[in-house]
Structures are given as structure tokens and as C-alpha cells.
PDB file of C-alpha atoms in Angstrom:
ATOM      1  CA  MET Q  69       0.000   0.000   0.000  1.00 51.00           C
ATOM      2  CA  SER Q  70       2.807   2.413   0.892  1.00 50.00           C
ATOM      3  CA  GLN Q  71       4.547   1.809  -2.438  1.00 53.00           C
ATOM      4  CA  ALA Q  72       1.308   2.471  -4.365  1.00 50.00           C
ATOM      5  CA  LYS Q  73       0.735   5.665  -2.372  1.00 51.00           C
ATOM      6  CA  GLY Q  74       4.282   6.797  -3.196  1.00 52.00           C
ATOM      7  CA  SER Q  75       3.700   6.160  -6.904  1.00 52.00           C
ATOM      8  CA  TRP Q  76       0.501   8.178  -6.870  1.00 50.00           C
ATOM      9  CA  THR Q  77       2.248  10.974  -4.993  1.00 48.00           C
ATOM     10  CA  ARG Q  78       5.060  11.070  -7.567  1.00 50.00           C
ATOM     11  CA  MET Q  79       2.544  11.140 -10.415  1.00 47.00           C
ATOM     12  CA  ALA Q  80       0.599  13.949  -8.763  1.00 46.00           C
ATOM     13  CA  VAL Q  81       3.755  15.995  -8.259  1.00 42.00           C
ATOM     14  CA  LEU Q  82       4.795  15.427 -11.881  1.00 46.00           C
ATOM     15  CA  ALA Q  83       1.330  16.397 -13.118  1.00 45.00           C
ATOM     16  CA  GLY Q  84       1.511  19.582 -11.080  1.00 44.00           C
ATOM     17  CA  VAL Q  85       4.931  20.466 -12.442  1.00 39.00           C
ATOM     18  CA  LEU Q  86       3.826  19.821 -16.014  1.00 42.00           C
ATOM     19  CA  ALA Q  87       0.627  21.823 -15.546  1.00 41.00           C
ATOM     20  CA  PHE Q  88       2.470  24.722 -13.927  1.00 38.00           C
ATOM     21  CA  SER Q  89       5.224  24.853 -16.540  1.00 40.00           C
ATOM     22  CA  SER Q  90       2.926  24.526 -19.530  1.00 41.00           C
ATOM     23  CA  GLY Q  91       0.453  27.207 -18.500  1.00 40.00           C
ATOM     24  CA  ALA Q  92      -3.318  27.236 -18.898  1.00 37.00           C
ATOM     25  CA  ALA Q  93      -3.128  28.002 -22.625  1.00 39.00           C
ATOM     26  CA  ALA Q  94      -1.706  24.557 -23.317  1.00 40.00           C
ATOM     27  CA  GLN Q  95      -5.161  23.033 -22.858  1.00 41.00           C
ATOM     28  CA  THR Q  96      -6.646  25.118 -25.668  1.00 41.00           C
ATOM     29  CA  THR Q  97      -3.804  25.249 -28.182  1.00 42.00           C
ATOM     30  CA  PRO Q  98      -3.944  22.810 -31.087  1.00 45.00           C
ATOM     31  CA  ALA Q  99      -1.563  19.867 -31.276  1.00 47.00           C
ATOM     32  CA  PRO Q 100       1.831  20.799 -32.725  1.00 48.00           C
ATOM     33  CA  ALA Q 101       2.734  20.000 -36.304  1.00 50.00           C
ATOM     34  CA  GLU Q 102       3.509  16.358 -36.985  1.00 51.00           C
ATOM     35  CA  ASN Q 103       7.053  17.224 -38.026  1.00 55.00           C
ATOM     36  CA  ALA Q 104       7.974  18.836 -34.683  1.00 60.00           C
ATOM     37  CA  ALA Q 105      11.246  17.255 -33.610  1.00 66.00           C
ATOM     38  CA  PRO Q 106      12.793  16.854 -30.177  1.00 62.00           C
ATOM     39  CA  THR Q 107      15.751  19.103 -29.493  1.00 64.00           C
ATOM     40  CA  ALA Q 108      18.167  19.290 -26.588  1.00 62.00           C
ATOM     41  CA  ASP Q 109      16.074  21.967 -24.881  1.00 66.00           C
ATOM     42  CA  ASN Q 110      12.591  20.467 -25.397  1.00 75.00           C
ATOM     43  CA  ALA Q 111      12.984  16.683 -25.530  1.00 85.00           C
ATOM     44  CA  VAL Q 112      11.503  14.298 -23.010  1.00 90.00           C
ATOM     45  CA  MET Q 113      11.522  10.556 -23.003  1.00 93.00           C
ATOM     46  CA  LEU Q 114       8.389   8.662 -22.135  1.00 96.00           C
ATOM     47  CA  THR Q 115       8.326   5.007 -21.161  1.00 96.00           C
ATOM     48  CA  VAL Q 116       4.912   3.460 -21.711  1.00 96.00           C
ATOM     49  CA  PHE Q 117       3.850   0.123 -20.215  1.00 96.00           C
ATOM     50  CA  LEU Q 118       1.143  -1.471 -22.350  1.00 96.00           C
ATOM     51  CA  LYS Q 119      -0.258  -4.210 -20.135  1.00 96.00           C
ATOM     52  CA  HIS Q 120      -2.222  -6.864 -22.037  1.00 92.00           C
ATOM     53  CA  ASP Q 121      -5.762  -7.739 -21.038  1.00 91.00           C
ATOM     54  CA  GLN Q 122      -4.917 -11.344 -20.141  1.00 91.00           C
ATOM     55  CA  SER Q 123      -8.581 -12.333 -19.903  1.00 94.00           C
ATOM     56  CA  ARG Q 124      -8.769 -12.345 -23.717  1.00 94.00           C
ATOM     57  CA  PRO Q 125      -6.737 -14.185 -26.355  1.00 93.00           C
ATOM     58  CA  LEU Q 126      -4.074 -12.315 -28.308  1.00 92.00           C
ATOM     59  CA  SER Q 127      -6.028 -12.653 -31.559  1.00 95.00           C
ATOM     60  CA  GLU Q 128      -8.927 -10.688 -30.015  1.00 96.00           C
ATOM     61  CA  LEU Q 129      -6.590  -8.020 -28.672  1.00 95.00           C
ATOM     62  CA  ASN Q 130      -4.897  -7.591 -32.056  1.00 95.00           C
ATOM     63  CA  ALA Q 131      -8.268  -7.429 -33.846  1.00 96.00           C
ATOM     64  CA  GLN Q 132      -9.405  -4.692 -31.455  1.00 96.00           C
ATOM     65  CA  LEU Q 133      -6.174  -2.739 -31.961  1.00 96.00           C
ATOM     66  CA  GLN Q 134      -6.695  -3.008 -35.723  1.00 97.00           C
ATOM     67  CA  ARG Q 135     -10.341  -1.808 -35.490  1.00 97.00           C
ATOM     68  CA  GLN Q 136      -9.331   1.137 -33.304  1.00 97.00           C
ATOM     69  CA  GLY Q 137      -6.518   2.195 -35.667  1.00 97.00           C
ATOM     70  CA  TYR Q 138      -3.705   1.697 -33.159  1.00 97.00           C
ATOM     71  CA  TYR Q 139      -0.927   0.764 -35.574  1.00 94.00           C
ATOM     72  CA  LYS Q 140      -2.018   3.446 -38.026  1.00 96.00           C
ATOM     73  CA  ALA Q 141      -1.788   6.135 -35.330  1.00 97.00           C
ATOM     74  CA  PHE Q 142       1.190   4.860 -33.325  1.00 96.00           C
ATOM     75  CA  PRO Q 143       3.944   5.819 -33.428  1.00 95.00           C
ATOM     76  CA  PRO Q 144       3.170   9.227 -34.923  1.00 96.00           C
ATOM     77  CA  GLU Q 145       5.573  10.823 -37.378  1.00 94.00           C
ATOM     78  CA  GLY Q 146       8.338  12.813 -35.703  1.00 92.00           C
ATOM     79  CA  VAL Q 147       8.309  10.819 -32.470  1.00 95.00           C
ATOM     80  CA  GLU Q 148      11.410   8.674 -32.033  1.00 94.00           C
ATOM     81  CA  VAL Q 149      10.934   5.133 -30.817  1.00 96.00           C
ATOM     82  CA  VAL Q 150      13.981   4.550 -28.599  1.00 95.00           C
ATOM     83  CA  SER Q 151      12.980   0.979 -27.732  1.00 95.00           C
ATOM     84  CA  TRP Q 152       9.959  -1.286 -28.084  1.00 97.00           C
ATOM     85  CA  TYR Q 153      10.035  -4.609 -26.256  1.00 97.00           C
ATOM     86  CA  VAL Q 154       7.662  -7.398 -25.361  1.00 96.00           C
ATOM     87  CA  MET Q 155       7.776  -8.105 -21.639  1.00 93.00           C
ATOM     88  CA  MET Q 156       6.524 -11.650 -21.325  1.00 93.00           C
ATOM     89  CA  GLY Q 157       3.577 -11.973 -18.974  1.00 89.00           C
ATOM     90  CA  VAL Q 158       3.041  -8.208 -18.953  1.00 90.00           C
ATOM     91  CA  GLY Q 159       2.718  -6.786 -22.451  1.00 93.00           C
ATOM     92  CA  GLN Q 160       4.854  -4.247 -24.249  1.00 95.00           C
ATOM     93  CA  VAL Q 161       7.215  -1.542 -23.042  1.00 96.00           C
ATOM     94  CA  VAL Q 162       7.853   1.368 -25.404  1.00 97.00           C
ATOM     95  CA  THR Q 163      10.268   4.232 -24.790  1.00 95.00           C
ATOM     96  CA  LEU Q 164       9.769   7.344 -26.910  1.00 96.00           C
ATOM     97  CA  ARG Q 165      11.741  10.569 -27.352  1.00 94.00           C
ATOM     98  CA  LEU Q 166       9.568  13.533 -28.244  1.00 93.00           C
ATOM     99  CA  PRO Q 167       9.144  17.263 -27.781  1.00 92.00           C
ATOM    100  CA  ALA Q 168       7.400  17.941 -24.482  1.00 90.00           C
ATOM    101  CA  SER Q 169       4.735  19.865 -26.391  1.00 92.00           C
ATOM    102  CA  ARG Q 170       3.554  16.590 -27.992  1.00 94.00           C
ATOM    103  CA  LEU Q 171       2.917  14.748 -24.706  1.00 93.00           C
ATOM    104  CA  ARG Q 172      -0.850  15.338 -24.875  1.00 95.00           C
ATOM    105  CA  GLU Q 173      -0.948  14.040 -28.452  1.00 96.00           C
ATOM    106  CA  ILE Q 174       0.742  10.794 -27.403  1.00 96.00           C
ATOM    107  CA  ASN Q 175      -1.652  10.378 -24.491  1.00 96.00           C
ATOM    108  CA  ARG Q 176      -4.665  10.853 -26.791  1.00 96.00           C
ATOM    109  CA  ILE Q 177      -3.369   8.262 -29.260  1.00 97.00           C
ATOM    110  CA  PHE Q 178      -3.248   5.658 -26.494  1.00 97.00           C
ATOM    111  CA  GLU Q 179      -6.639   6.699 -25.081  1.00 96.00           C
ATOM    112  CA  ASN Q 180      -8.322   6.485 -28.488  1.00 97.00           C
ATOM    113  CA  THR Q 181      -6.621   3.436 -29.979  1.00 97.00           C
ATOM    114  CA  ALA Q 182      -5.003   1.218 -27.310  1.00 96.00           C
ATOM    115  CA  TRP Q 183      -7.427   1.218 -24.405  1.00 95.00           C
ATOM    116  CA  GLY Q 184      -9.416  -1.990 -24.194  1.00 94.00           C
ATOM    117  CA  SER Q 185      -6.534  -4.141 -25.390  1.00 95.00           C
ATOM    118  CA  TYR Q 186      -4.049  -2.582 -22.994  1.00 95.00           C
ATOM    119  CA  ARG Q 187      -3.970  -0.901 -19.616  1.00 95.00           C
ATOM    120  CA  THR Q 188      -1.417   1.885 -19.865  1.00 95.00           C
ATOM    121  CA  GLU Q 189       1.150   3.305 -17.481  1.00 95.00           C
ATOM    122  CA  PHE Q 190       3.324   6.299 -18.368  1.00 94.00           C
ATOM    123  CA  TYR Q 191       6.726   7.158 -16.932  1.00 94.00           C
ATOM    124  CA  PRO Q 192       8.470  10.366 -18.019  1.00 91.00           C
ATOM    125  CA  THR Q 193      12.195   9.690 -18.142  1.00 85.00           C
ATOM    126  CA  TYR Q 194      15.400  11.303 -19.270  1.00 81.00           C
ATOM    127  CA  ASP Q 195      18.613   9.989 -20.769  1.00 79.00           C
ATOM    128  CA  TYR Q 196      21.162   9.490 -17.985  1.00 86.00           C
ATOM    129  CA  LYS Q 197      23.578   7.207 -19.853  1.00 87.00           C
ATOM    130  CA  ALA Q 198      26.287   9.793 -20.614  1.00 89.00           C
ATOM    131  CA  ILE Q 199      26.210  11.169 -17.063  1.00 93.00           C
ATOM    132  CA  GLY Q 200      26.355   7.703 -15.480  1.00 94.00           C
ATOM    133  CA  ILE Q 201      29.223   6.566 -17.699  1.00 95.00           C
ATOM    134  CA  ALA Q 202      31.152   9.786 -17.045  1.00 95.00           C
ATOM    135  CA  ALA Q 203      30.725   9.326 -13.266  1.00 95.00           C
ATOM    136  CA  HIS Q 204      31.901   5.726 -13.582  1.00 96.00           C
ATOM    137  CA  GLU Q 205      34.952   6.708 -15.629  1.00 96.00           C
ATOM    138  CA  LYS Q 206      35.827   9.494 -13.191  1.00 95.00           C
ATOM    139  CA  ALA Q 207      35.596   7.066 -10.258  1.00 96.00           C
ATOM    140  CA  GLN Q 208      37.814   4.552 -12.082  1.00 96.00           C
ATOM    141  CA  ALA Q 209      40.477   7.231 -12.683  1.00 94.00           C
ATOM    142  CA  GLN Q 210      40.720   8.122  -9.001  1.00 92.00           C
TER     143      GLN Q 210
END
């Protein structure tokens, strides 16, 4: 229970930060152009857990995804797929790199085309690899 409460707290804090930094106008502005590209100053990574509905066979899930236009809509042009794995017993895990301004668009794609076949969880992330390797190399040199 404590771990679940901590997760919800982190999500609430993140939602507040995103809402505060984006301003109220973000809710009324149209989605950015499809060719918007992530840059060093606007890119976020988003890890999405797509948890299969295990009460139904895969053929039904895939048929529903097809009817709802999932693979036609996802991934949208201009959003980089960093990784896309099947996690056996869970579903799929997709990591995307995109401009922060397109976060709502990605959410809507999943809401409109993936729900029913998948339960979704979203985790905003950032690329730490270069920093971690540099810290490791610095520690090795000491």
C-alpha cells in the first residue's frame, strides 16, 4: 500500500509540475505539427507500459487494436521510438523521445486506440547514460 501511495504521490507531483510549466493556454492550443522534432532543450523521453488484457486471447486483442486504428496512429511521425520490447507476462514496453509539447498528443493516441486491449502506465524519463558513464569513468580514474 505504501509503495502504491508513493507512486501516486510522484505522479501527482509530476502532473503539477507539467501543468504549472505549460500554462493554462496549453489546454486550448492545437496539437503541434507532426514534423515537430525533439531538441536538446525540449525533448523528453516517455516510457509506456502497455499491459495486455490477459482475460482475452491475443487474436482478439490484435483485432481490437486493428479496429481502433492503433498501428495506423502509433507511433506518430516525428516521435522517435527509442525501444519497443515485449515483456513476457506483462505486455509491451515502449520508450519514446519527443518534444514535451507533444505529450498530450501521445496520451490521446493511447486513449483512443489502445485502451481496451491494454492498460497503460506512463513514466516520463530522461537519458542518464552519458552522465552515469562519465561518473563511472571518473571514479575509475581516481
